[in-house]
């Protein structure tokens, strides 16, 4: 367990491991969504897209739609889905990396999670946005009509990744690196996209996963199914800096757009409240959590106290994810109290 805090009273780093350093790499999982949301807001800010456009509309200044007009992207309710709804998980897009494909579907992967099915026989398979969306379109899967509810969807963020590529003409990783990482001095953050890019750069924290009473070493993994929604590799230094810059309006995204990102609403799910690529935790502030095999992360920025913090564990309790997250919240809140800030 390691934690970085940036505060008006100073910057702090603590770790339960004697040899741990603040530049150790780990998988930040769904904290990736803060980068994807920021990339979309940056393109909106520059007039290259409008987050209230339908994804079937034509990209400003181009003669192509936000997502391809192809069979692969013929998902349910496509004509009614907006970019904003994808950002806030209210588009109803079926999530092929978290929800098993319905058993009544006529496909070899019926009854199981699509990405797990493919990786079982091909661990280094190169997933693409097109393939992931195709699995939704081919089986006409959806949670609900757009704006009719909330359902967290990694695949919805895969569509956002595709939109970033179509609008910018760059790969997702190249756009984020050139427009967000480099300008903000995040030199130890990367977004692997190939199936064989399974190892973390040195130095890194080995990841372990606790499943049904057994502990497994799970450091290496194929992150190509998670581009734009969970593939970030980072450090506590970089991620904490990013949280502070983004949510204080200093990362290149204008403050009025950041205000839209943090306009959180009740979800009725475990994420409780959600904005645009942004969660909120009482006493900690705005940011995002991340959970992937071997790693769990909390990143938050409290605008009232100007405190940014990142806490991550290089072990994931798959038997009690939310119990582990609650413990990490408590550690973070108590750390703020030690610094003299009420939570």
mmCIF file of C-alpha atoms in Angstrom:
data_model
loop_
_atom_site.group_PDB
_atom_site.id
_atom_site.type_symbol
_atom_site.label_atom_id
_atom_site.label_comp_id
_atom_site.label_asym_id
_atom_site.label_seq_id
_atom_site.Cartn_x
_atom_site.Cartn_y
_atom_site.Cartn_z
ATOM 1 C CA UNK A 1 0.000 0.000 0.000
ATOM 2 C CA UNK A 2 1.459 3.378 -1.037
ATOM 3 C CA UNK A 3 0.085 6.903 -0.870
ATOM 4 C CA UNK A 4 1.072 10.292 -2.254
ATOM 5 C CA UNK A 5 -0.445 13.529 -0.917
ATOM 6 C CA UNK A 6 0.005 17.011 -2.391
ATOM 7 C CA UNK A 7 -1.257 19.659 0.038
ATOM 8 C CA UNK A 8 -0.748 23.293 1.073
ATOM 9 C CA UNK A 9 1.157 21.921 4.103
ATOM 10 C CA UNK A 10 3.608 20.017 1.925
ATOM 11 C CA UNK A 11 3.922 16.921 -0.200
ATOM 12 C CA UNK A 12 4.038 13.507 1.434
ATOM 13 C CA UNK A 13 4.696 9.909 0.442
ATOM 14 C CA UNK A 14 4.179 6.874 2.655
ATOM 15 C CA UNK A 15 4.341 3.179 1.938
ATOM 16 C CA UNK A 16 3.971 -0.063 3.837
ATOM 17 C CA UNK A 17 6.910 -1.444 1.849
ATOM 18 C CA UNK A 18 10.386 -0.381 2.973
ATOM 19 C CA UNK A 19 11.813 -0.452 -0.545
ATOM 20 C CA UNK A 20 8.860 1.206 -2.247
ATOM 21 C CA UNK A 21 9.387 4.524 -4.018
ATOM 22 C CA UNK A 22 6.996 7.140 -5.361
ATOM 23 C CA UNK A 23 8.152 6.469 -8.950
ATOM 24 C CA UNK A 24 7.072 2.800 -8.932
ATOM 25 C CA UNK A 25 4.753 1.909 -11.817
ATOM 26 C CA UNK A 26 1.376 0.243 -11.304
ATOM 27 C CA UNK A 27 -1.852 -0.258 -13.256
ATOM 28 C CA UNK A 28 -4.238 2.628 -12.607
ATOM 29 C CA UNK A 29 -7.155 0.797 -14.250
ATOM 30 C CA UNK A 30 -10.275 2.977 -14.508
ATOM 31 C CA UNK A 31 -8.470 6.159 -13.487
ATOM 32 C CA UNK A 32 -7.862 6.020 -17.266
ATOM 33 C CA UNK A 33 -11.392 7.381 -17.670
ATOM 34 C CA UNK A 34 -10.297 10.770 -16.300
ATOM 35 C CA UNK A 35 -7.807 11.038 -19.175
ATOM 36 C CA UNK A 36 -10.368 9.954 -21.770
ATOM 37 C CA UNK A 37 -12.943 12.409 -20.442
ATOM 38 C CA UNK A 38 -10.323 15.172 -20.388
ATOM 39 C CA UNK A 39 -9.358 14.369 -23.999
ATOM 40 C CA UNK A 40 -13.006 14.620 -25.080
ATOM 41 C CA UNK A 41 -13.456 17.911 -23.194
ATOM 42 C CA UNK A 42 -10.279 19.296 -24.770
ATOM 43 C CA UNK A 43 -11.588 18.468 -28.256
ATOM 44 C CA UNK A 44 -14.921 20.091 -27.302
ATOM 45 C CA UNK A 45 -13.051 23.158 -26.053
ATOM 46 C CA UNK A 46 -11.266 23.440 -29.409
ATOM 47 C CA UNK A 47 -14.501 23.086 -31.388
ATOM 48 C CA UNK A 48 -13.470 19.771 -32.888
ATOM 49 C CA UNK A 49 -16.518 18.060 -31.380
ATOM 50 C CA UNK A 50 -19.580 18.871 -29.317
ATOM 51 C CA UNK A 51 -20.335 16.602 -26.378
ATOM 52 C CA UNK A 52 -24.061 17.076 -26.911
ATOM 53 C CA UNK A 53 -23.892 15.788 -30.484
ATOM 54 C CA UNK A 54 -25.286 12.374 -31.344
ATOM 55 C CA UNK A 55 -22.539 9.904 -32.231
ATOM 56 C CA UNK A 56 -24.091 9.516 -35.699
ATOM 57 C CA UNK A 57 -23.638 13.218 -36.496
ATOM 58 C CA UNK A 58 -20.894 14.530 -38.746
ATOM 59 C CA UNK A 59 -17.658 15.618 -37.094
ATOM 60 C CA UNK A 60 -17.255 19.427 -37.335
ATOM 61 C CA UNK A 61 -15.059 20.277 -40.297
ATOM 62 C CA UNK A 62 -15.067 16.727 -41.637
ATOM 63 C CA UNK A 63 -17.310 14.608 -43.831
ATOM 64 C CA UNK A 64 -17.399 11.553 -41.572
ATOM 65 C CA UNK A 65 -19.516 10.758 -38.501
ATOM 66 C CA UNK A 66 -18.118 10.426 -34.977
ATOM 67 C CA UNK A 67 -18.315 6.632 -35.233
ATOM 68 C CA UNK A 68 -18.177 4.622 -38.466
ATOM 69 C CA UNK A 69 -21.398 4.024 -40.363
ATOM 70 C CA UNK A 70 -20.665 0.297 -40.498
ATOM 71 C CA UNK A 71 -22.115 -3.009 -39.352
ATOM 72 C CA UNK A 72 -19.513 -3.149 -36.566
ATOM 73 C CA UNK A 73 -20.998 -0.009 -34.986
ATOM 74 C CA UNK A 74 -24.694 -0.740 -35.548
ATOM 75 C CA UNK A 75 -25.401 -0.929 -31.812
ATOM 76 C CA UNK A 76 -28.932 -0.520 -30.391
ATOM 77 C CA UNK A 77 -30.182 3.092 -30.120
ATOM 78 C CA UNK A 78 -27.087 4.350 -31.950
ATOM 79 C CA UNK A 79 -28.965 7.308 -33.471
ATOM 80 C CA UNK A 80 -30.010 8.551 -30.012
ATOM 81 C CA UNK A 81 -26.717 8.258 -28.117
ATOM 82 C CA UNK A 82 -24.791 11.455 -27.327
ATOM 83 C CA UNK A 83 -21.136 11.847 -26.423
ATOM 84 C CA UNK A 84 -22.162 13.306 -23.051
ATOM 85 C CA UNK A 85 -24.205 10.181 -22.283
ATOM 86 C CA UNK A 86 -21.183 7.985 -23.008
ATOM 87 C CA UNK A 87 -19.089 10.107 -20.637
ATOM 88 C CA UNK A 88 -21.645 9.736 -17.847
ATOM 89 C CA UNK A 89 -22.550 6.048 -18.418
ATOM 90 C CA UNK A 90 -26.158 6.904 -19.226
ATOM 91 C CA UNK A 91 -26.120 5.672 -22.848
ATOM 92 C CA UNK A 92 -27.050 2.086 -21.960
ATOM 93 C CA UNK A 93 -24.121 0.618 -23.925
ATOM 94 C CA UNK A 94 -23.607 -3.052 -23.071
ATOM 95 C CA UNK A 95 -20.217 -3.705 -21.425
ATOM 96 C CA UNK A 96 -18.481 -6.715 -22.993
ATOM 97 C CA UNK A 97 -15.633 -6.668 -20.446
ATOM 98 C CA UNK A 98 -17.767 -6.748 -17.287
ATOM 99 C CA UNK A 99 -21.114 -8.356 -18.157
ATOM 100 C CA UNK A 100 -21.474 -11.937 -19.437
ATOM 101 C CA UNK A 101 -23.006 -12.207 -22.889
ATOM 102 C CA UNK A 102 -26.623 -13.425 -22.474
ATOM 103 C CA UNK A 103 -26.957 -17.188 -22.729
ATOM 104 C CA UNK A 104 -29.673 -16.939 -25.371
ATOM 105 C CA UNK A 105 -27.248 -15.319 -27.826
ATOM 106 C CA UNK A 106 -26.237 -17.513 -30.762
ATOM 107 C CA UNK A 107 -22.470 -17.204 -30.339
ATOM 108 C CA UNK A 108 -19.685 -19.420 -28.947
ATOM 109 C CA UNK A 109 -19.085 -16.903 -26.147
ATOM 110 C CA UNK A 110 -22.712 -16.917 -24.930
ATOM 111 C CA UNK A 111 -22.907 -17.047 -21.145
ATOM 112 C CA UNK A 112 -19.384 -15.699 -20.527
ATOM 113 C CA UNK A 113 -17.592 -12.351 -20.633
ATOM 114 C CA UNK A 114 -16.494 -11.756 -24.232
ATOM 115 C CA UNK A 115 -12.974 -10.483 -23.495
ATOM 116 C CA UNK A 116 -12.259 -13.363 -21.090
ATOM 117 C CA UNK A 117 -13.445 -15.866 -23.715
ATOM 118 C CA UNK A 118 -11.047 -14.518 -26.351
ATOM 119 C CA UNK A 119 -8.060 -14.205 -23.987
ATOM 120 C CA UNK A 120 -8.470 -17.758 -22.710
ATOM 121 C CA UNK A 121 -7.316 -19.209 -26.041
ATOM 122 C CA UNK A 122 -5.227 -16.217 -27.177
ATOM 123 C CA UNK A 123 -3.659 -14.409 -24.181
ATOM 124 C CA UNK A 124 -1.898 -11.845 -26.387
ATOM 125 C CA UNK A 125 -4.796 -11.238 -28.792
ATOM 126 C CA UNK A 126 -4.857 -7.655 -30.078
ATOM 127 C CA UNK A 127 -8.296 -6.298 -29.281
ATOM 128 C CA UNK A 128 -9.492 -3.186 -31.123
ATOM 129 C CA UNK A 129 -12.289 -0.711 -30.576
ATOM 130 C CA UNK A 130 -13.962 -2.124 -33.698
ATOM 131 C CA UNK A 131 -13.909 -5.689 -32.367
ATOM 132 C CA UNK A 132 -15.302 -4.760 -28.958
ATOM 133 C CA UNK A 133 -18.156 -2.714 -30.417
ATOM 134 C CA UNK A 134 -18.803 -5.455 -32.972
ATOM 135 C CA UNK A 135 -19.568 -7.886 -30.153
ATOM 136 C CA UNK A 136 -22.300 -5.499 -28.978
ATOM 137 C CA UNK A 137 -23.668 -4.763 -32.444
ATOM 138 C CA UNK A 138 -23.662 -8.343 -33.708
ATOM 139 C CA UNK A 139 -25.804 -9.458 -30.779
ATOM 140 C CA UNK A 140 -27.856 -6.247 -30.439
ATOM 141 C CA UNK A 141 -27.095 -5.906 -26.742
ATOM 142 C CA UNK A 142 -28.099 -2.959 -24.566
ATOM 143 C CA UNK A 143 -28.939 -2.197 -20.949
ATOM 144 C CA UNK A 144 -31.610 0.406 -21.730
ATOM 145 C CA UNK A 145 -32.438 3.275 -24.080
ATOM 146 C CA UNK A 146 -30.176 6.348 -23.768
ATOM 147 C CA UNK A 147 -30.892 8.559 -20.726
ATOM 148 C CA UNK A 148 -33.251 5.933 -19.273
ATOM 149 C CA UNK A 149 -30.842 4.918 -16.495
ATOM 150 C CA UNK A 150 -27.241 4.537 -15.383
ATOM 151 C CA UNK A 151 -24.989 1.543 -16.010
ATOM 152 C CA UNK A 152 -21.207 1.728 -15.781
ATOM 153 C CA UNK A 153 -19.829 0.679 -19.164
ATOM 154 C CA UNK A 154 -16.208 0.165 -20.155
ATOM 155 C CA UNK A 155 -17.388 -0.451 -23.713
ATOM 156 C CA UNK A 156 -19.042 2.970 -23.714
ATOM 157 C CA UNK A 157 -15.577 4.396 -23.083
ATOM 158 C CA UNK A 158 -14.183 2.272 -25.902
ATOM 159 C CA UNK A 159 -16.592 4.164 -28.166
ATOM 160 C CA UNK A 160 -15.196 7.422 -26.751
ATOM 161 C CA UNK A 161 -11.706 6.178 -27.590
ATOM 162 C CA UNK A 162 -12.820 5.577 -31.168
ATOM 163 C CA UNK A 163 -14.350 9.075 -31.299
ATOM 164 C CA UNK A 164 -11.063 10.611 -30.127
ATOM 165 C CA UNK A 165 -9.279 8.777 -32.940
ATOM 166 C CA UNK A 166 -11.830 9.728 -35.621
ATOM 167 C CA UNK A 167 -11.862 13.397 -34.596
ATOM 168 C CA UNK A 168 -8.115 13.861 -34.036
ATOM 169 C CA UNK A 169 -6.778 11.556 -36.738
ATOM 170 C CA UNK A 170 -4.375 10.131 -34.145
ATOM 171 C CA UNK A 171 -4.309 6.943 -32.133
ATOM 172 C CA UNK A 172 -5.803 7.236 -28.660
ATOM 173 C CA UNK A 173 -2.436 6.773 -26.935
ATOM 174 C CA UNK A 174 -0.690 9.285 -29.214
ATOM 175 C CA UNK A 175 -3.360 11.929 -28.652
ATOM 176 C CA UNK A 176 -3.325 11.543 -24.877
ATOM 177 C CA UNK A 177 0.469 11.516 -24.776
ATOM 178 C CA UNK A 178 0.892 14.618 -26.947
ATOM 179 C CA UNK A 179 -2.043 16.679 -25.666
ATOM 180 C CA UNK A 180 -2.279 15.690 -21.987
ATOM 181 C CA UNK A 181 0.806 13.864 -20.730
ATOM 182 C CA UNK A 182 3.577 15.969 -22.257
ATOM 183 C CA UNK A 183 2.038 19.407 -21.531
ATOM 184 C CA UNK A 184 1.449 18.410 -17.911
ATOM 185 C CA UNK A 185 4.856 16.815 -17.298
ATOM 186 C CA UNK A 186 3.552 13.282 -16.730
ATOM 187 C CA UNK A 187 6.685 11.476 -17.859
ATOM 188 C CA UNK A 188 6.017 8.146 -16.128
ATOM 189 C CA UNK A 189 2.520 7.542 -17.443
ATOM 190 C CA UNK A 190 1.709 5.435 -20.505
ATOM 191 C CA UNK A 191 -1.214 3.706 -22.215
ATOM 192 C CA UNK A 192 -0.222 0.306 -23.706
ATOM 193 C CA UNK A 193 -2.503 -0.824 -26.510
ATOM 194 C CA UNK A 194 -0.957 -4.010 -27.917
ATOM 195 C CA UNK A 195 -1.748 -7.508 -26.734
ATOM 196 C CA UNK A 196 1.901 -8.389 -26.171
ATOM 197 C CA UNK A 197 2.637 -5.294 -24.061
ATOM 198 C CA UNK A 198 1.956 -7.239 -20.882
ATOM 199 C CA UNK A 199 4.799 -6.087 -18.635
ATOM 200 C CA UNK A 200 5.082 -2.835 -16.696
ATOM 201 C CA UNK A 201 8.124 -0.564 -17.106
ATOM 202 C CA UNK A 202 10.717 -0.683 -14.325
ATOM 203 C CA UNK A 203 10.559 -0.007 -11.492
ATOM 204 C CA UNK A 204 7.164 -1.595 -10.947
ATOM 205 C CA UNK A 205 5.070 -3.092 -8.182
ATOM 206 C CA UNK A 206 4.250 -6.760 -8.600
ATOM 207 C CA UNK A 207 0.512 -7.302 -8.502
ATOM 208 C CA UNK A 208 -1.350 -10.064 -6.660
ATOM 209 C CA UNK A 209 -4.988 -11.101 -6.733
ATOM 210 C CA UNK A 210 -6.872 -12.876 -3.963
ATOM 211 C CA UNK A 211 -9.559 -15.152 -5.419
ATOM 212 C CA UNK A 212 -11.639 -17.629 -3.418
ATOM 213 C CA UNK A 213 -9.063 -17.850 -0.657
ATOM 214 C CA UNK A 214 -6.040 -18.242 -2.943
ATOM 215 C CA UNK A 215 -3.367 -15.629 -3.783
ATOM 216 C CA UNK A 216 -2.134 -15.373 -7.385
ATOM 217 C CA UNK A 217 0.650 -13.284 -8.934
ATOM 218 C CA UNK A 218 -1.069 -11.239 -11.679
ATOM 219 C CA UNK A 219 1.406 -8.544 -12.711
ATOM 220 C CA UNK A 220 1.460 -9.198 -16.442
ATOM 221 C CA UNK A 221 -1.701 -8.770 -18.477
ATOM 222 C CA UNK A 222 -2.996 -7.944 -21.934
ATOM 223 C CA UNK A 223 -4.512 -4.456 -21.682
ATOM 224 C CA UNK A 224 -5.575 -4.094 -25.324
ATOM 225 C CA UNK A 225 -9.266 -4.762 -24.451
ATOM 226 C CA UNK A 226 -9.151 -1.840 -22.028
ATOM 227 C CA UNK A 227 -7.775 1.027 -24.127
ATOM 228 C CA UNK A 228 -9.430 4.335 -23.159
ATOM 229 C CA UNK A 229 -11.191 2.816 -20.153
ATOM 230 C CA UNK A 230 -8.575 1.042 -18.034
ATOM 231 C CA UNK A 231 -5.130 0.686 -19.640
ATOM 232 C CA UNK A 232 -3.127 3.413 -17.887
ATOM 233 C CA UNK A 233 0.236 2.582 -16.295
ATOM 234 C CA UNK A 234 1.369 5.337 -13.957
ATOM 235 C CA UNK A 235 3.023 6.263 -10.643
ATOM 236 C CA UNK A 236 1.640 7.907 -7.510
ATOM 237 C CA UNK A 237 3.651 11.034 -8.352
ATOM 238 C CA UNK A 238 2.178 11.358 -11.835
ATOM 239 C CA UNK A 239 -1.390 10.385 -10.980
ATOM 240 C CA UNK A 240 -1.557 12.682 -7.960
ATOM 241 C CA UNK A 241 -0.180 15.562 -10.027
ATOM 242 C CA UNK A 242 -2.736 14.821 -12.751
ATOM 243 C CA UNK A 243 -5.645 14.828 -10.305
ATOM 244 C CA UNK A 244 -4.629 18.191 -8.885
ATOM 245 C CA UNK A 245 -4.040 19.801 -12.288
ATOM 246 C CA UNK A 246 -7.205 18.447 -13.893
ATOM 247 C CA UNK A 247 -9.702 19.239 -11.158
ATOM 248 C CA UNK A 248 -8.202 22.625 -10.294
ATOM 249 C CA UNK A 249 -8.533 23.661 -13.935
ATOM 250 C CA UNK A 250 -4.796 23.744 -14.692
ATOM 251 C CA UNK A 251 -4.404 20.759 -17.035
ATOM 252 C CA UNK A 252 -5.429 22.627 -20.191
ATOM 253 C CA UNK A 253 -9.174 22.050 -19.771
ATOM 254 C CA UNK A 254 -11.066 25.257 -19.043
ATOM 255 C CA UNK A 255 -12.661 25.542 -15.643
ATOM 256 C CA UNK A 256 -16.232 25.695 -16.950
ATOM 257 C CA UNK A 257 -15.732 22.327 -18.657
ATOM 258 C CA UNK A 258 -14.151 20.859 -15.519
ATOM 259 C CA UNK A 259 -17.252 22.075 -13.678
ATOM 260 C CA UNK A 260 -19.356 19.947 -16.029
ATOM 261 C CA UNK A 261 -17.126 16.941 -15.342
ATOM 262 C CA UNK A 262 -17.656 17.239 -11.587
ATOM 263 C CA UNK A 263 -21.431 17.751 -11.796
ATOM 264 C CA UNK A 264 -22.072 14.368 -10.186
ATOM 265 C CA UNK A 265 -25.499 12.760 -9.919
ATOM 266 C CA UNK A 266 -26.813 9.728 -7.995
ATOM 267 C CA UNK A 267 -26.428 6.476 -9.936
ATOM 268 C CA UNK A 268 -28.156 3.860 -7.807
ATOM 269 C CA UNK A 269 -25.067 1.658 -8.293
ATOM 270 C CA UNK A 270 -21.857 0.999 -6.408
ATOM 271 C CA UNK A 271 -20.288 4.125 -7.931
ATOM 272 C CA UNK A 272 -22.973 6.074 -6.000
ATOM 273 C CA UNK A 273 -22.510 9.420 -7.757
ATOM 274 C CA UNK A 274 -20.936 10.080 -11.139
ATOM 275 C CA UNK A 275 -20.296 13.037 -13.421
ATOM 276 C CA UNK A 276 -18.364 12.938 -16.690
ATOM 277 C CA UNK A 277 -15.498 10.493 -16.195
ATOM 278 C CA UNK A 278 -15.502 11.544 -12.553
ATOM 279 C CA UNK A 279 -16.528 10.019 -9.226
ATOM 280 C CA UNK A 280 -16.929 11.742 -5.878
ATOM 281 C CA UNK A 281 -16.115 10.520 -2.370
ATOM 282 C CA UNK A 282 -17.229 12.430 0.722
ATOM 283 C CA UNK A 283 -14.258 14.027 2.470
ATOM 284 C CA UNK A 284 -11.863 13.162 -0.369
ATOM 285 C CA UNK A 285 -13.212 14.989 -3.382
ATOM 286 C CA UNK A 286 -13.368 14.309 -7.116
ATOM 287 C CA UNK A 287 -11.451 11.754 -9.151
ATOM 288 C CA UNK A 288 -11.805 8.090 -9.975
ATOM 289 C CA UNK A 289 -11.157 4.626 -8.596
ATOM 290 C CA UNK A 290 -9.426 1.820 -10.448
ATOM 291 C CA UNK A 291 -9.522 -1.949 -10.008
ATOM 292 C CA UNK A 292 -7.698 -4.454 -12.190
ATOM 293 C CA UNK A 293 -6.103 -7.819 -11.513
ATOM 294 C CA UNK A 294 -3.273 -7.124 -9.050
ATOM 295 C CA UNK A 295 -4.042 -3.462 -8.359
ATOM 296 C CA UNK A 296 -6.561 -1.141 -6.715
ATOM 297 C CA UNK A 297 -6.355 2.655 -6.859
ATOM 298 C CA UNK A 298 -8.079 5.724 -5.423
ATOM 299 C CA UNK A 299 -7.302 9.139 -6.932
ATOM 300 C CA UNK A 300 -8.998 12.260 -5.542
ATOM 301 C CA UNK A 301 -8.687 16.029 -5.424
ATOM 302 C CA UNK A 302 -10.516 18.084 -2.796
ATOM 303 C CA UNK A 303 -11.116 21.582 -4.158
ATOM 304 C CA UNK A 304 -11.980 22.987 -0.712
ATOM 305 C CA UNK A 305 -8.684 22.039 0.934
ATOM 306 C CA UNK A 306 -6.549 21.908 -2.241
ATOM 307 C CA UNK A 307 -5.419 18.384 -1.344
ATOM 308 C CA UNK A 308 -4.707 15.788 -4.004
ATOM 309 C CA UNK A 309 -4.058 12.203 -3.039
ATOM 310 C CA UNK A 310 -3.477 8.830 -4.619
ATOM 311 C CA UNK A 311 -3.495 5.590 -2.707
ATOM 312 C CA UNK A 312 -2.930 2.238 -4.375
ATOM 313 C CA UNK A 313 -2.537 -1.371 -3.338
ATOM 314 C CA UNK A 314 -0.551 -3.891 -5.382
ATOM 315 C CA UNK A 315 -3.018 -6.560 -4.338
ATOM 316 C CA UNK A 316 -6.660 -6.938 -5.281
ATOM 317 C CA UNK A 317 -9.192 -8.760 -3.125
ATOM 318 C CA UNK A 318 -11.534 -10.117 -5.805
ATOM 319 C CA UNK A 319 -13.680 -11.671 -3.071
ATOM 320 C CA UNK A 320 -14.465 -8.267 -1.513
ATOM 321 C CA UNK A 321 -13.607 -5.395 -3.857
ATOM 322 C CA UNK A 322 -15.786 -2.828 -2.124
ATOM 323 C CA UNK A 323 -14.623 -3.859 1.313
ATOM 324 C CA UNK A 324 -11.048 -3.235 0.205
ATOM 325 C CA UNK A 325 -12.015 0.091 -1.348
ATOM 326 C CA UNK A 326 -13.704 1.163 1.898
ATOM 327 C CA UNK A 327 -10.504 0.454 3.814
ATOM 328 C CA UNK A 328 -8.506 2.553 1.349
ATOM 329 C CA UNK A 329 -11.021 5.407 1.692
ATOM 330 C CA UNK A 330 -10.646 5.229 5.468
ATOM 331 C CA UNK A 331 -6.844 5.316 5.283
ATOM 332 C CA UNK A 332 -7.016 8.344 2.978
ATOM 333 C CA UNK A 333 -9.511 10.174 5.197
ATOM 334 C CA UNK A 334 -7.509 9.482 8.354
ATOM 335 C CA UNK A 335 -4.357 10.715 6.617
ATOM 336 C CA UNK A 336 -6.068 14.038 5.917
ATOM 337 C CA UNK A 337 -7.111 14.243 9.558
ATOM 338 C CA UNK A 338 -3.500 13.680 10.655
ATOM 339 C CA UNK A 339 -2.559 16.679 8.514
ATOM 340 C CA UNK A 340 -5.191 18.689 10.357
ATOM 341 C CA UNK A 341 -7.962 18.646 7.762
ATOM 342 C CA UNK A 342 -11.440 17.506 8.710
ATOM 343 C CA UNK A 343 -13.175 15.076 6.338
#
